[in-house]
Structure formats: C-alpha cells, structure tokens
Coordinates of C-alpha atoms in Angstrom, one line a residue:
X14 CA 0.0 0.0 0.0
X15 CA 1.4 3.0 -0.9
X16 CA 2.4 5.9 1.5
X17 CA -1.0 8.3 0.3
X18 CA -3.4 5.7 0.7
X19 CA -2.0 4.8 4.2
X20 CA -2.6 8.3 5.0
X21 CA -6.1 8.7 3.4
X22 CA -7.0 6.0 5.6
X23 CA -5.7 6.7 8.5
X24 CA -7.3 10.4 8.6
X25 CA -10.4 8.6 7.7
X26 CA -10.7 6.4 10.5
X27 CA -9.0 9.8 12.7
X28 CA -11.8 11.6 11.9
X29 CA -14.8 9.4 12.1
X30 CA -13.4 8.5 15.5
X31 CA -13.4 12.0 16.3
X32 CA -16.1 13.4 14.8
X33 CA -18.5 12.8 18.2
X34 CA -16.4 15.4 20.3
X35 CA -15.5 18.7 19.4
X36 CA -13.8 19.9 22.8
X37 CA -12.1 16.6 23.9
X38 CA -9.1 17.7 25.6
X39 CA -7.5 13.9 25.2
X40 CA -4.7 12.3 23.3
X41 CA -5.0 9.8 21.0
X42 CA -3.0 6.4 19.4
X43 CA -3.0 5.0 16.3
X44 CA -0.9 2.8 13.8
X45 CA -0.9 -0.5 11.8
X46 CA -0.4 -4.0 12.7
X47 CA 1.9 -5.7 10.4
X48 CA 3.6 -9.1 10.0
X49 CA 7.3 -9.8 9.0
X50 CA 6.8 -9.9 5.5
X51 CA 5.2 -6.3 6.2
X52 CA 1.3 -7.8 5.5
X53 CA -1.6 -6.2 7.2
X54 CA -2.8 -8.3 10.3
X55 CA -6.1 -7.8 10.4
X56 CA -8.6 -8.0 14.0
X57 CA -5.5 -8.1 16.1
X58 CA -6.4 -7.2 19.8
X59 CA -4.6 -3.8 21.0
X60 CA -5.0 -2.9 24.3
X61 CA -3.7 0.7 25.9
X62 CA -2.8 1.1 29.5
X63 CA -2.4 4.1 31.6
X64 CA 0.8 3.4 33.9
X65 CA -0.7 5.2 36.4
X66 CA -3.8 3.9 36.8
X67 CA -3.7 0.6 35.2
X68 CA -7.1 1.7 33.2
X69 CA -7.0 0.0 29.5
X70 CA -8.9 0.8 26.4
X71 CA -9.0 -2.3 24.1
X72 CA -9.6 -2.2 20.3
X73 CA -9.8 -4.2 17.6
X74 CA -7.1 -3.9 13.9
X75 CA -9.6 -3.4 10.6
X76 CA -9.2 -5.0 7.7
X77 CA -6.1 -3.0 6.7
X78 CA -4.6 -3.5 10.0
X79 CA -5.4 -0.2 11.1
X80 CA -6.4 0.5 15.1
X81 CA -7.2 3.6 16.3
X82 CA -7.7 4.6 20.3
X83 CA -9.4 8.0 20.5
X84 CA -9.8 10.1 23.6
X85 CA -7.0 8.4 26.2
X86 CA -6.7 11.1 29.1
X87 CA -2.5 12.1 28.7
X88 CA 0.0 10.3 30.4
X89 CA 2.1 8.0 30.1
X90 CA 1.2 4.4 28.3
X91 CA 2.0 0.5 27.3
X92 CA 0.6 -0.9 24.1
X93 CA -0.2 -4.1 23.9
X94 CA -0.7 -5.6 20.7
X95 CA -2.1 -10.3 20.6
X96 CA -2.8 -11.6 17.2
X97 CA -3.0 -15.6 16.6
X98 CA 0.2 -17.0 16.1
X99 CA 2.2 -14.1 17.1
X100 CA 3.8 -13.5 20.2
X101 CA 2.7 -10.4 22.4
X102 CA 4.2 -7.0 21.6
X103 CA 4.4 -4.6 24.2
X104 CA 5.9 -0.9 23.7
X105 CA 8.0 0.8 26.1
X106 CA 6.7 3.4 27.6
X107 CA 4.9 6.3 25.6
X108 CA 4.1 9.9 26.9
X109 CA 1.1 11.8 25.2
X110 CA 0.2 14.9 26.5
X111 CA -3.0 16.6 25.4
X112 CA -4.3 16.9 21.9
X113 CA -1.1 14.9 20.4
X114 CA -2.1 12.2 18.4
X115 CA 0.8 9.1 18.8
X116 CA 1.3 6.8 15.3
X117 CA 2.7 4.0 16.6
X118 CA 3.2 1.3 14.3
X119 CA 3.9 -3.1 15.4
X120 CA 5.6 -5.3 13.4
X121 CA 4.5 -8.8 14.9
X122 CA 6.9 -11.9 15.3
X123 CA 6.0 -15.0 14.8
X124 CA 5.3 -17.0 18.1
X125 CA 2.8 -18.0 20.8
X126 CA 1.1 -16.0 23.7
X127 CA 3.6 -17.2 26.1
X128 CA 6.8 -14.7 24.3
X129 CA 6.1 -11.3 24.7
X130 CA 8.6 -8.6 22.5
X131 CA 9.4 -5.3 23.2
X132 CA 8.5 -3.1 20.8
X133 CA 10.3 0.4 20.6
X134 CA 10.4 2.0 17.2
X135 CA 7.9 3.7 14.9
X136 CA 6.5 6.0 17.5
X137 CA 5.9 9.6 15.7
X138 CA 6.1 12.3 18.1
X139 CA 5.6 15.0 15.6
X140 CA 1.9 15.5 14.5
X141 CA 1.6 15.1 10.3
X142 CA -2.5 16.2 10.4
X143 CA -2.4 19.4 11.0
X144 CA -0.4 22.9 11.2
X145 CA -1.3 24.1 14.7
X146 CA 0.8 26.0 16.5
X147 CA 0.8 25.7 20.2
X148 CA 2.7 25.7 23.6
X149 CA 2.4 23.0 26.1
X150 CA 2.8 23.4 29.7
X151 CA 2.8 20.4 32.2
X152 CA 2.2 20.3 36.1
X153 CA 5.9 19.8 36.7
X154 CA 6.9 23.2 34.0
X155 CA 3.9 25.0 36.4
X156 CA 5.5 23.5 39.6
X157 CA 9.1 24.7 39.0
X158 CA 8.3 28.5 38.4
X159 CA 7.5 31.2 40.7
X160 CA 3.9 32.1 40.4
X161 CA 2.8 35.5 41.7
X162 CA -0.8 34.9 42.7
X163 CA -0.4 30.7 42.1
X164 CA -2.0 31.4 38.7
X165 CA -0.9 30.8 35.4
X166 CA -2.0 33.5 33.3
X167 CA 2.2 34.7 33.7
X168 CA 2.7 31.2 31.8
X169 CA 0.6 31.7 29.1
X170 CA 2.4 34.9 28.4
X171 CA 5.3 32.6 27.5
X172 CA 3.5 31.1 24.2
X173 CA 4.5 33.4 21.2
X174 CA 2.5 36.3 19.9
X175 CA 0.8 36.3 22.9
X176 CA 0.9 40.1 25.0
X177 CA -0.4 41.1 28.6
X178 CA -3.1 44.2 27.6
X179 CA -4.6 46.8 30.2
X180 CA -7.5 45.9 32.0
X181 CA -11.0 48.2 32.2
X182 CA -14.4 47.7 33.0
X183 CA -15.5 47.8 28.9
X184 CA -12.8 45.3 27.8
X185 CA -11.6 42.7 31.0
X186 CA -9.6 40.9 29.0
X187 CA -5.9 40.1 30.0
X188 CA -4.0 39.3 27.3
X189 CA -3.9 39.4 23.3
X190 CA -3.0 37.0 21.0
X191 CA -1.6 37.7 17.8
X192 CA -3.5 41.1 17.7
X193 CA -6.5 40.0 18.5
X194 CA -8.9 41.5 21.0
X195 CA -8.5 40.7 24.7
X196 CA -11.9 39.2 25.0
X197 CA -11.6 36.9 21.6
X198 CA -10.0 34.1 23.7
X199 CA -11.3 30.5 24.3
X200 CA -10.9 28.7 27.4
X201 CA -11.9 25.7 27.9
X202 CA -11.2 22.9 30.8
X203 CA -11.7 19.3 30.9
X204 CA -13.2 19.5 27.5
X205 CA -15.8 21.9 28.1
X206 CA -15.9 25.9 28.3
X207 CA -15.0 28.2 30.8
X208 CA -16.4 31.3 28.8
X209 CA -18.7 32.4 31.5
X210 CA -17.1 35.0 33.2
X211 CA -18.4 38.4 34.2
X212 CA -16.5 41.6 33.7
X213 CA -16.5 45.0 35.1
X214 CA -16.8 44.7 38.6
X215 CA -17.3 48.4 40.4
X216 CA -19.5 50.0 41.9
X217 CA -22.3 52.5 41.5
X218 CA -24.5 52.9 38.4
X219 CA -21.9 53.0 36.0
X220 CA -20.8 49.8 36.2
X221 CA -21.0 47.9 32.6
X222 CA -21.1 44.6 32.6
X223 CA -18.3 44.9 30.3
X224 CA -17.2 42.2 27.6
X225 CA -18.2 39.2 30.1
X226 CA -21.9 38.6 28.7
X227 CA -22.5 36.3 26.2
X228 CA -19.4 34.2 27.3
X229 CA -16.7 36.4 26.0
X230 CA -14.4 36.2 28.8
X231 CA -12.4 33.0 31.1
X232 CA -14.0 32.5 34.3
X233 CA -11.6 33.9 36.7
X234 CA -11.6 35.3 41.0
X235 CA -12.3 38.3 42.0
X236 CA -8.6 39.1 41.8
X237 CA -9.0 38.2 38.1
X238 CA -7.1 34.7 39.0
X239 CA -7.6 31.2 37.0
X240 CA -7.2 30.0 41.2
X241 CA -10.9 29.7 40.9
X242 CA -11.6 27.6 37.6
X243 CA -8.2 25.2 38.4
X244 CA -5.7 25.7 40.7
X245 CA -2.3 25.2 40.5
X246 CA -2.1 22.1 42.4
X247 CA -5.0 20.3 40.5
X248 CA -3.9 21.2 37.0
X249 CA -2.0 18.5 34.9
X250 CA -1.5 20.2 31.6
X251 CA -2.4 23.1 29.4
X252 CA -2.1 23.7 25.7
X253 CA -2.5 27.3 24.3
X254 CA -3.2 27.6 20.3
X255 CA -2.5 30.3 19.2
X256 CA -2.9 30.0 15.4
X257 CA -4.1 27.8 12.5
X258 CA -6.0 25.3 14.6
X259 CA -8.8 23.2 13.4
X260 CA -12.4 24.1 13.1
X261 CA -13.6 22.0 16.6
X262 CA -11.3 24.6 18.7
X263 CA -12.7 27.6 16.4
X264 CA -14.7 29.4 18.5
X265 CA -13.3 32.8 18.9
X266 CA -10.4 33.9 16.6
X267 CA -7.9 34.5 19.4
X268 CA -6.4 32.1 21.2
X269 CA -7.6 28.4 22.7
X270 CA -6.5 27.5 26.2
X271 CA -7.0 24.2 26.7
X272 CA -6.6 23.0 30.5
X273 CA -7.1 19.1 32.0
X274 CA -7.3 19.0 35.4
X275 CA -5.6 15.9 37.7
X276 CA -7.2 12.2 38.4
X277 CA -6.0 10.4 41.1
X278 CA -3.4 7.1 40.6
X279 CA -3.1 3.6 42.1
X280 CA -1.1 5.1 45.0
X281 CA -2.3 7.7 47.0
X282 CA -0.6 10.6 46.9
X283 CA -0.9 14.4 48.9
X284 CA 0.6 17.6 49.4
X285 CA 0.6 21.0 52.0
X286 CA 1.4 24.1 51.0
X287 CA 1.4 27.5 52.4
X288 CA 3.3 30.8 51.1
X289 CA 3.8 33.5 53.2
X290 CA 4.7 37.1 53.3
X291 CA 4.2 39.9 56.2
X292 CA 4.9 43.3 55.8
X293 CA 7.0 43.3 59.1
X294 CA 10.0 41.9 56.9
X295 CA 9.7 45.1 54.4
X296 CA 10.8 48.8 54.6
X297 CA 8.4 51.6 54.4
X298 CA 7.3 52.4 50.9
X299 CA 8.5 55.6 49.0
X300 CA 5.2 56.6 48.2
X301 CA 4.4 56.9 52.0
X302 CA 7.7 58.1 53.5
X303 CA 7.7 61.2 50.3
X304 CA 4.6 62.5 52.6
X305 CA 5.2 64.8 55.2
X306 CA 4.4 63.7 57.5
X307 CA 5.3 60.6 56.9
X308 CA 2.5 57.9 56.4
X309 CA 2.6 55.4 58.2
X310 CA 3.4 51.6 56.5
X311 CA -0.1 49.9 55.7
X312 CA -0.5 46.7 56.6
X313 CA 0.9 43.8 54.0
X314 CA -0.6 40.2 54.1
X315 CA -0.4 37.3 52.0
X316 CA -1.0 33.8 53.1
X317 CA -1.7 31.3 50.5
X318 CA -2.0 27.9 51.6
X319 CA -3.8 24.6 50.9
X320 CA -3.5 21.0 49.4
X321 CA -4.4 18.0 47.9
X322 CA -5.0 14.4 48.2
X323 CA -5.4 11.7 45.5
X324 CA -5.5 7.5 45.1
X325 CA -7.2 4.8 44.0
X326 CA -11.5 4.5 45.5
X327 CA -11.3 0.6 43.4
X328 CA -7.8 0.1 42.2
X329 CA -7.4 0.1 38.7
X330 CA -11.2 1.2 38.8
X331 CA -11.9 4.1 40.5
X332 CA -9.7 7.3 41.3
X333 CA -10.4 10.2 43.1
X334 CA -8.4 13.9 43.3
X335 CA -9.7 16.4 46.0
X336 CA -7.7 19.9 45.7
X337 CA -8.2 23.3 48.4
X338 CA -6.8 26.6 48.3
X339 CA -7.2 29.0 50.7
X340 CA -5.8 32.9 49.9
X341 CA -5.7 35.4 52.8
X342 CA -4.6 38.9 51.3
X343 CA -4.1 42.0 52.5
X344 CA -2.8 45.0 49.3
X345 CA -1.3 48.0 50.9
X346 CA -2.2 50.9 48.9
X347 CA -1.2 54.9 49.3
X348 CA -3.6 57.1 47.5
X349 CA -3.4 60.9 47.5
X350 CA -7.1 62.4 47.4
X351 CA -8.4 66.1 47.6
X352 CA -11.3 66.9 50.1
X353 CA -13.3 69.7 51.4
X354 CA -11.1 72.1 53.9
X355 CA -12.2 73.6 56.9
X356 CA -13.1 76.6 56.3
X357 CA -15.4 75.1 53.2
X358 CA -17.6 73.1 55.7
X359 CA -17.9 75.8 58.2
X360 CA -19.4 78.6 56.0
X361 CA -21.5 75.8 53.9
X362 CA -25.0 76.1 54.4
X363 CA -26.8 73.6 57.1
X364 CA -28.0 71.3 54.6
X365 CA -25.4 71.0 53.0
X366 CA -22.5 70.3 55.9
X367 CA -23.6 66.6 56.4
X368 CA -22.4 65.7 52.9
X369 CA -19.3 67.6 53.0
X370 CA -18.4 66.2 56.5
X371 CA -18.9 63.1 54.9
X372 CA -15.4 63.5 53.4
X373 CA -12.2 62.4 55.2
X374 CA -10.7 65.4 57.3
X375 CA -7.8 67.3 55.7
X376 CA -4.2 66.3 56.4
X377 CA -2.6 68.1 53.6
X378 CA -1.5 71.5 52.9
X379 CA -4.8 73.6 51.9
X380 CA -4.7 73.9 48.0
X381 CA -7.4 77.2 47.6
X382 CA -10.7 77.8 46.4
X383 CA -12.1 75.8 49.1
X384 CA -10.2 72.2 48.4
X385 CA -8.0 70.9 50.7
X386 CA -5.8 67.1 50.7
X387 CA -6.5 64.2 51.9
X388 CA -3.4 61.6 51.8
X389 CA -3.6 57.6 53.5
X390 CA -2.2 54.4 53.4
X391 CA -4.2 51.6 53.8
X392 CA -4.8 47.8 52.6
X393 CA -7.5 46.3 50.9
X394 CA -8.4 42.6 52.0
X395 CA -9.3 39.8 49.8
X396 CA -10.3 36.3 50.2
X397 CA -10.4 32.9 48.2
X398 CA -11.4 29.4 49.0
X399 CA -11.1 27.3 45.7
X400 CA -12.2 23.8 46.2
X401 CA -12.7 20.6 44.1
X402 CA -13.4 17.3 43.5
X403 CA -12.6 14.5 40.8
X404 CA -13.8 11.0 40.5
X405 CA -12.9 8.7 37.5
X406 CA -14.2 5.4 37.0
X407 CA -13.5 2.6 34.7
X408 CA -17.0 1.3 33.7
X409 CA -15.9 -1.3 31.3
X410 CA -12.7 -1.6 28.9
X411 CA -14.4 0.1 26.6
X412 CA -16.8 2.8 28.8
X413 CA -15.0 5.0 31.0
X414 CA -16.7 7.7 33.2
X415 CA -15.8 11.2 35.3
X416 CA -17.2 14.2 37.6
X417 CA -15.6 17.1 38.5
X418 CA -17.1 19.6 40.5
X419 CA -15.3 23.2 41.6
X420 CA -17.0 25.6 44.2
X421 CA -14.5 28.3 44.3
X422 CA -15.8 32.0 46.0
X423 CA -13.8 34.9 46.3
X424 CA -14.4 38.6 47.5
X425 CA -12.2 42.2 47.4
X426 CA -13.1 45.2 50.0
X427 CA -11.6 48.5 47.8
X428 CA -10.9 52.0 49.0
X429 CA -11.6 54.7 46.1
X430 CA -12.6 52.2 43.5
X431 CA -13.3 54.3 40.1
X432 CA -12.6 57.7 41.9
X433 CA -14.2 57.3 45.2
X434 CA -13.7 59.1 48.5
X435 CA -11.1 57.5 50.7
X436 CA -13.8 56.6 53.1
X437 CA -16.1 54.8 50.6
X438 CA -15.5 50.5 50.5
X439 CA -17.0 48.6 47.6
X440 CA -17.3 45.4 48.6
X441 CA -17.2 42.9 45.5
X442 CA -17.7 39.0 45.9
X443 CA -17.3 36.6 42.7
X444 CA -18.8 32.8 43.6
X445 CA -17.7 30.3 40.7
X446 CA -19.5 27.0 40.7
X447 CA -18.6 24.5 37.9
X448 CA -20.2 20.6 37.4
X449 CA -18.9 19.1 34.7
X450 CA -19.9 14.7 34.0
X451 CA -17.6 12.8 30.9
X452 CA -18.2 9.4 29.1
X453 CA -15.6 7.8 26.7
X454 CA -17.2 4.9 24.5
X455 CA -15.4 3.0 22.1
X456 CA -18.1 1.7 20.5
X457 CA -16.5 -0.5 17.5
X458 CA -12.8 -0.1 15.9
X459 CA -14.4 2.9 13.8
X460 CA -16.9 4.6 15.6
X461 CA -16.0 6.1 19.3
X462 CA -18.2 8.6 21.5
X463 CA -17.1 11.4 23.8
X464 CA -19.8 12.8 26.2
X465 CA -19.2 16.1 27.8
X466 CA -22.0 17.8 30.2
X467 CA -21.5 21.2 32.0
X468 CA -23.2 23.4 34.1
X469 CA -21.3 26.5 35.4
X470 CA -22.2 29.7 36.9
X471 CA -20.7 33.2 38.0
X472 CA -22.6 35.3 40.1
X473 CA -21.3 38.5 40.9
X474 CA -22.2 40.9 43.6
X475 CA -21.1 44.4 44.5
X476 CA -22.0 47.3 47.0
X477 CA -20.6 50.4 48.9
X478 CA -20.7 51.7 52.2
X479 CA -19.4 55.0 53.8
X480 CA -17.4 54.4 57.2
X481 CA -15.7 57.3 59.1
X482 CA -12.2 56.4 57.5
X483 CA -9.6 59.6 58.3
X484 CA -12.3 61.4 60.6
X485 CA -15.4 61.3 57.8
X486 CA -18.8 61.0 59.3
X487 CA -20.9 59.3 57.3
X488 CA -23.7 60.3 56.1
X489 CA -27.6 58.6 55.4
X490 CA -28.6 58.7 52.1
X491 CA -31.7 60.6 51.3
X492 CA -33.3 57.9 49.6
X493 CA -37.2 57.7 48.7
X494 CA -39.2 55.7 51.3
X495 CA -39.3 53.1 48.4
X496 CA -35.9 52.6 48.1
X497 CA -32.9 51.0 50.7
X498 CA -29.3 50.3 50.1
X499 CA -29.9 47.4 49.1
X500 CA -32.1 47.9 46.0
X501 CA -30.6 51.5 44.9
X502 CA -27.4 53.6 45.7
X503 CA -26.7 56.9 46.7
X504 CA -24.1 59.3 45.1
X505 CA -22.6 62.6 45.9
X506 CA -19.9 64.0 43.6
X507 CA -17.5 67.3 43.4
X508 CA -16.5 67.3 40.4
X509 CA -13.4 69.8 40.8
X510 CA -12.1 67.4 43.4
X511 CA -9.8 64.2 42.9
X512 CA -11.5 61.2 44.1
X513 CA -14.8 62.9 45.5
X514 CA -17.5 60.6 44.9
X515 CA -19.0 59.5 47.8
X516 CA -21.2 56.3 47.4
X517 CA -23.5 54.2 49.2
X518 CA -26.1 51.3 48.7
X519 CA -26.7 48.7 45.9
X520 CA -24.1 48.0 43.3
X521 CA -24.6 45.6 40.4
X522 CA -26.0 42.0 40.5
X523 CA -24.7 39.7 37.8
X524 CA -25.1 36.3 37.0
X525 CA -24.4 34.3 34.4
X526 CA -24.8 30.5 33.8
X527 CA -23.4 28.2 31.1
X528 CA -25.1 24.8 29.9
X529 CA -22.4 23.2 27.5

C-alpha cells in the first residue's frame, strides 16, 4: 500500500473516530499491525494502558490493519498488541500529552502467547495532520516556576504572539493573541468551556457589565485569578493555540487554552502548601515616607495555603483527586485624594454640611478655592477558597466515566474604587460554581463517543458603604421611602475634586450561567 493511501485512511478512520467530540481535551493512538513480511494483520487485539492507573482501552485492527484509540486522558502508556500465532508485543513506555495524536506502528513476530517482545520504534512524536501552533505546559513546567498569585496566566504569556493588555471595566480581557482582542479568547477545561465570566466589577450605576456577557471572557476570581476555575495544584496540563487550529477549537479567533485537570493514581498521593509574606519583613514604601508627614506603612498580608489528596477509590477502577486553596490577602495601597477644607464646611449652608463632612478630614496642605488634601495608606483585603473534587471510573474496557465539580468564591473590600472618597469601601464578591460529568465509548474499531456535560455559573455581587475612614462621618442617604441600600445607591460627587464621589447602597448584580 502505498504511502498516500496509508494516510487517506488513516485520517479517515481519525476523523470518524473524532467526529463525536468537538472539545475533547485527550490524546490519542493510532498505527498499523503488520507481519514480518510487512502484510496487514487484520482484528489483532490492542489494548492501551495508563501506567498510572492501570485503566485500559482495548480495540480491535480493521481489515487494513489499522487501530485507532481515541480520547486516552495524557499520560504515560504501554501498548499491547495479541494476534494468533504471534507473540505479544508490548511498547516501552509512551508519553502523550494533550491533543497529540501518537502513530505507533507493530511489526509482529511469529510466536505464541507465552513470548512477549518489546517493541520500541515507529513512535511519531511529531503531529503530520495538522499545522497548529501551540505551547504545552505540564504540572511539573507549572510546579518549577515562581507564580505570583499561584496562577498561570504569567505562563501563558510565555507562548508566542501572545501580550499582557490593560484591564478596564468595557474590555476585561488580559491578554492578546496575535492582535486580536483581549476578550476573543477561548478557554476551555476538561473538555468543556470556561467562557462564562463576568466583567467589570465596580460600583455605583456606571458599572457595565463589560465584555463578560454572552461568554466572551475566562472564568476567573475576583482578583481576576484562573485560582478559581483550576488551581495550580489540580492542574496536569495546558495547551494554548494560538494559530491555524482546526475548526472544533474555532470558536473565537484569538487564542484556545486548553486545560485538564488531575485524576487520582493507584497510590495515594498528597501535598501542604502555604506561602507566606508579612509586611513586618519590608521597609516603608517611597510613596508613604515622600509625605510629610510621613505615612505610616499599611499593613501587607499574604498567606496562600492549601492542598491535595489523591488514590485509588477501586484500584485500577476508580480514582479520586480532592484539591483546596485558601488565599488570605491583605494589598497596601497609598492614594493621595483632595477633600473639602475647613473653612469650606464651616461657612456651607446647614443642609449642606452633612455631605461635605462626609469627606475624610484634611491632612494636607490647603490647595485654595475651598479644596484641601487628603493623603492615607491603607490595605485592601481579599479572600479565596477554591475547592474541588474528581472521581474517574472505569465502567468497562471500553466505557470510562468522570465528575468534577469546583466551588470556588472569592471577594475584594476596595478604598476609592473608580474615583471614590477615601472613606467609601466597595465590597465585590465573585462565587464560581462549575459541574462538569464525561463518558468515553469506544463503541467499535471505527466509531467512538465522547460525552461532555457542563453546568457552570458566575454570580457577581457588588456594594458600597461610607465608614468614618480619616475622621469622615458618614452620612444617610436621602433615599425615597421606596428605596434602601440594598435595592438603589446613593451618590454625591464634586467634580473639581480628585476622588470625591462619595457612594452608598446597591451595586450591580450579575449572574451568568453556562449549559455546554
């Protein structure tokens, strides 16, 4: 058989093995069975096993001696390859990561069942079926690099033609890929998509949802970390495309971010982390000690800390991977603000003092016409508890089964967010909730079915309130008898001031949920 025909089939039995999933994030084997004298063997048996696990998918050669064994989670493998009057051939051990598809090819020897040959050549490493250009990163690339935040966006900035753009409530984006917008990105995890995230997060009645609706954005924290779709610990692999991929990965003309999440092995397996840092090992910033007098240092926390525990439920059945992390943060921050002097709230009319009492008290030098500054250091807490859960079971050899499910919440308190007062805190919590269930079937040597259900949501809430913050006294907001704080806000600007907006009550409510 010549080398085109080989090839024609071979796609041909790639793609109607494929054609049942569009956003597997698997790995795949294939070849041909052959003889000594280089003849087809047709309905040899070739089994796959995952070295890890001990899970096998078993197929069956076609009449051209073709197998092929669609949708294998990556790792590392053994093929196993029994045809009548052969003895057993069994590779050495092959790595596939995710979306590589392996052509291993077995010339049989002539023997019985009880002579078993290693088999270590024809393995093609380098895929032949299509042009797409992508970077792989693995748990242990993750692992070995400092990760400010434990998320991986910084490694995704590694792939080319891929930049880090500015972040704003109309366009929450994060990065670019080969020119394209920030919000033309795909991610997708285990197979499924992650494009549910909301944008703009602020406070007050102009707050746009920004680019988030209708799926245009990565599910991320609060913080705008991947911590709360996968963390660090629980990831085993992700592939960004970032050009001249096929039409199942598509979507969105920037790029695709693949990311598979860990199973647990035959041997149980756990880990502890915590990383720490404490403003009481660092010097007083510029920005404070510039002031005079000097500011004092604001407070600088950041504990980080969690784990994870994995092994067998059956072994060589059933697996299970349970991953938590916990962030505790505290972000010093210096802002210098403008305010309302004195001599401005004494000679202001009754009504009218409340509101401009409601500013911090003057700390500054007095800057005329009535305006005075305003200059603190302070920190602004956040929080994150991301935890999930992964079961995979071996139904059959041929029907394999999974559920993941992530709960991941998250919430920032911010001083001055969007030109506030000093003394105004919009609180902001982000809850990510993700159930995804997956079913490989091989149903024959040419037809093969990969099931992927998804339900995700983001629900995003927002207020503000006014505390007394650098002497301010807040103030109750003259709202209609119909209205509270937590169904409308109140809003009190001076527009020739810097960061004079005082705000209280109701912010946004956003939720958005995803059926894939």
């Amino acid at each position: 058989m010549n080398g085109n025909l080989r090839s024609l089939l071979l796609n041909f039995f790639v793609v109607l093995a494929t054609s049942f999933s569009a956003f597997a994030q698997t790995a795949q084997f294939s070849g041909r069975v052959s003889d000594p004298q280089q003849a087809r063997v047709a309905g040899a048996q070739v089994r796959v096993v995952n070295q890890s696990t001990g899970v096998g998918h078993e197929v069956t050669t076609n009449s051209e001696g073709y197998y092929v064994v669609p949708f294998v989670p990556p790792g590392t493998y053994k093929i196993f390859v029994k045809a009548q009057g052969f003895s057993i051939a069994v590779s050495e051990p092959l790595t596939v990561t995710v979306g590589q598809e392996m052509v291993f090819d077995v010339q049989l020897t002539i023997g019985g069942f009880e002579q078993t040959v290693t088999v270590s050549s024809g393995s093609q490493l380098l895929s032949t079926t299509d042009a797409t250009v992508s970077t792989l990163v693995d748990r242990q690339f993750a692992d070995d690099l400092p990760l400010n935040g434990r998320s991986f966006q910084s490694l995704i900035e590694l792939a080319p033609g891929v930049v880090a753009t500015a972040v704003n409530s109309n366009d929450s984006g994060q990065f670019s890929v080969n020119g394209q917008r920030a919000s033309s990105n795909y991610f997708t995890v285990d197979g499924v998509s992650a494009n549910f995230g909301i944008g703009g997060i602020g406070s007050g009645t102009n707050n746009p949802a920004g680019n988030g609706f209708g799926g245009a954005l990565g599910a991320t924290s609060v913080l705008g970390g991947t911590n709360s779709l996968v963390s660090v610990d629980a990831l085993e692999e992700f592939q960004i495309q970032t050009s001249t991929f096929d039409a199942d990965t598509g979507r969105t003309p920037g790029g695709h971010i693949s990311i598979l999440t860990r199973s647990g092995t035959n041997q149980f397996h756990g880990s502890l982390f915590d990383y720490f840092r404490n403003d009481k090992l660092d010097a007083n910033n510029w920005f404070n000690t510039a002031q005079s007098p000097a500011l004092p240092k604001s407070e600088e926390r950041q504990n980080d800390f969690g784990g994870t525990v994995g092994g067998p439920i059956l072994k060589n059945r059933t697996f299970f991977f349970f991953s938590y992390e916990g962030l505790r943060l505290r972000l010093p921050q210096t802002t210098l603000s403008q305010v309302p002097d004195l001599l401005a709230r004494q000679s202001a009319t009754p009504s009218m003092q409340p509101y401009l009492n409601a500013f911090p008290v003057p700390n500054g030098p007095d800057l005329g016409n009535g305006i005075a500054e305003f200059n603190a250091s302070y920190s602004n807490p956040a929080n994150l508890d991301a935890t999930s859960l992964r079961i995979d079971h071996k139904l059959t050899d041929k029907l394999t089964l999974f559920g993941r499910y992530n709960y991941s919440p998250s919430s920032l308190d911010s001083r001055a967010l969007g030109g506030a007062t000093l003394n105004t805190v919009t609180y902001a919590q982000d809850t990510i909730q993700t159930g995804t269930l997956g079913a490989t079937w091989i149903i024959s040597p040419t037809a093969t079915d990969d099931f992927r259900f998804n339900y995700s949501r983001a629900n995003v809430d927002t207020s503000s309130k006014l505390d007394n913050f650098g002497g301010a006294v807040p103030v109750t907001a003259p709202l209609p008898s119909s209205f509270t704080n937590a169904n409308a806000d109140f809003s009190f600007d001076i527009y020739s001031l810097l960061n004079a907006d005082l705000v209280e009550g109701a912010g946004t409510h956003s939720l958005q949920r995803q059926l894939a």
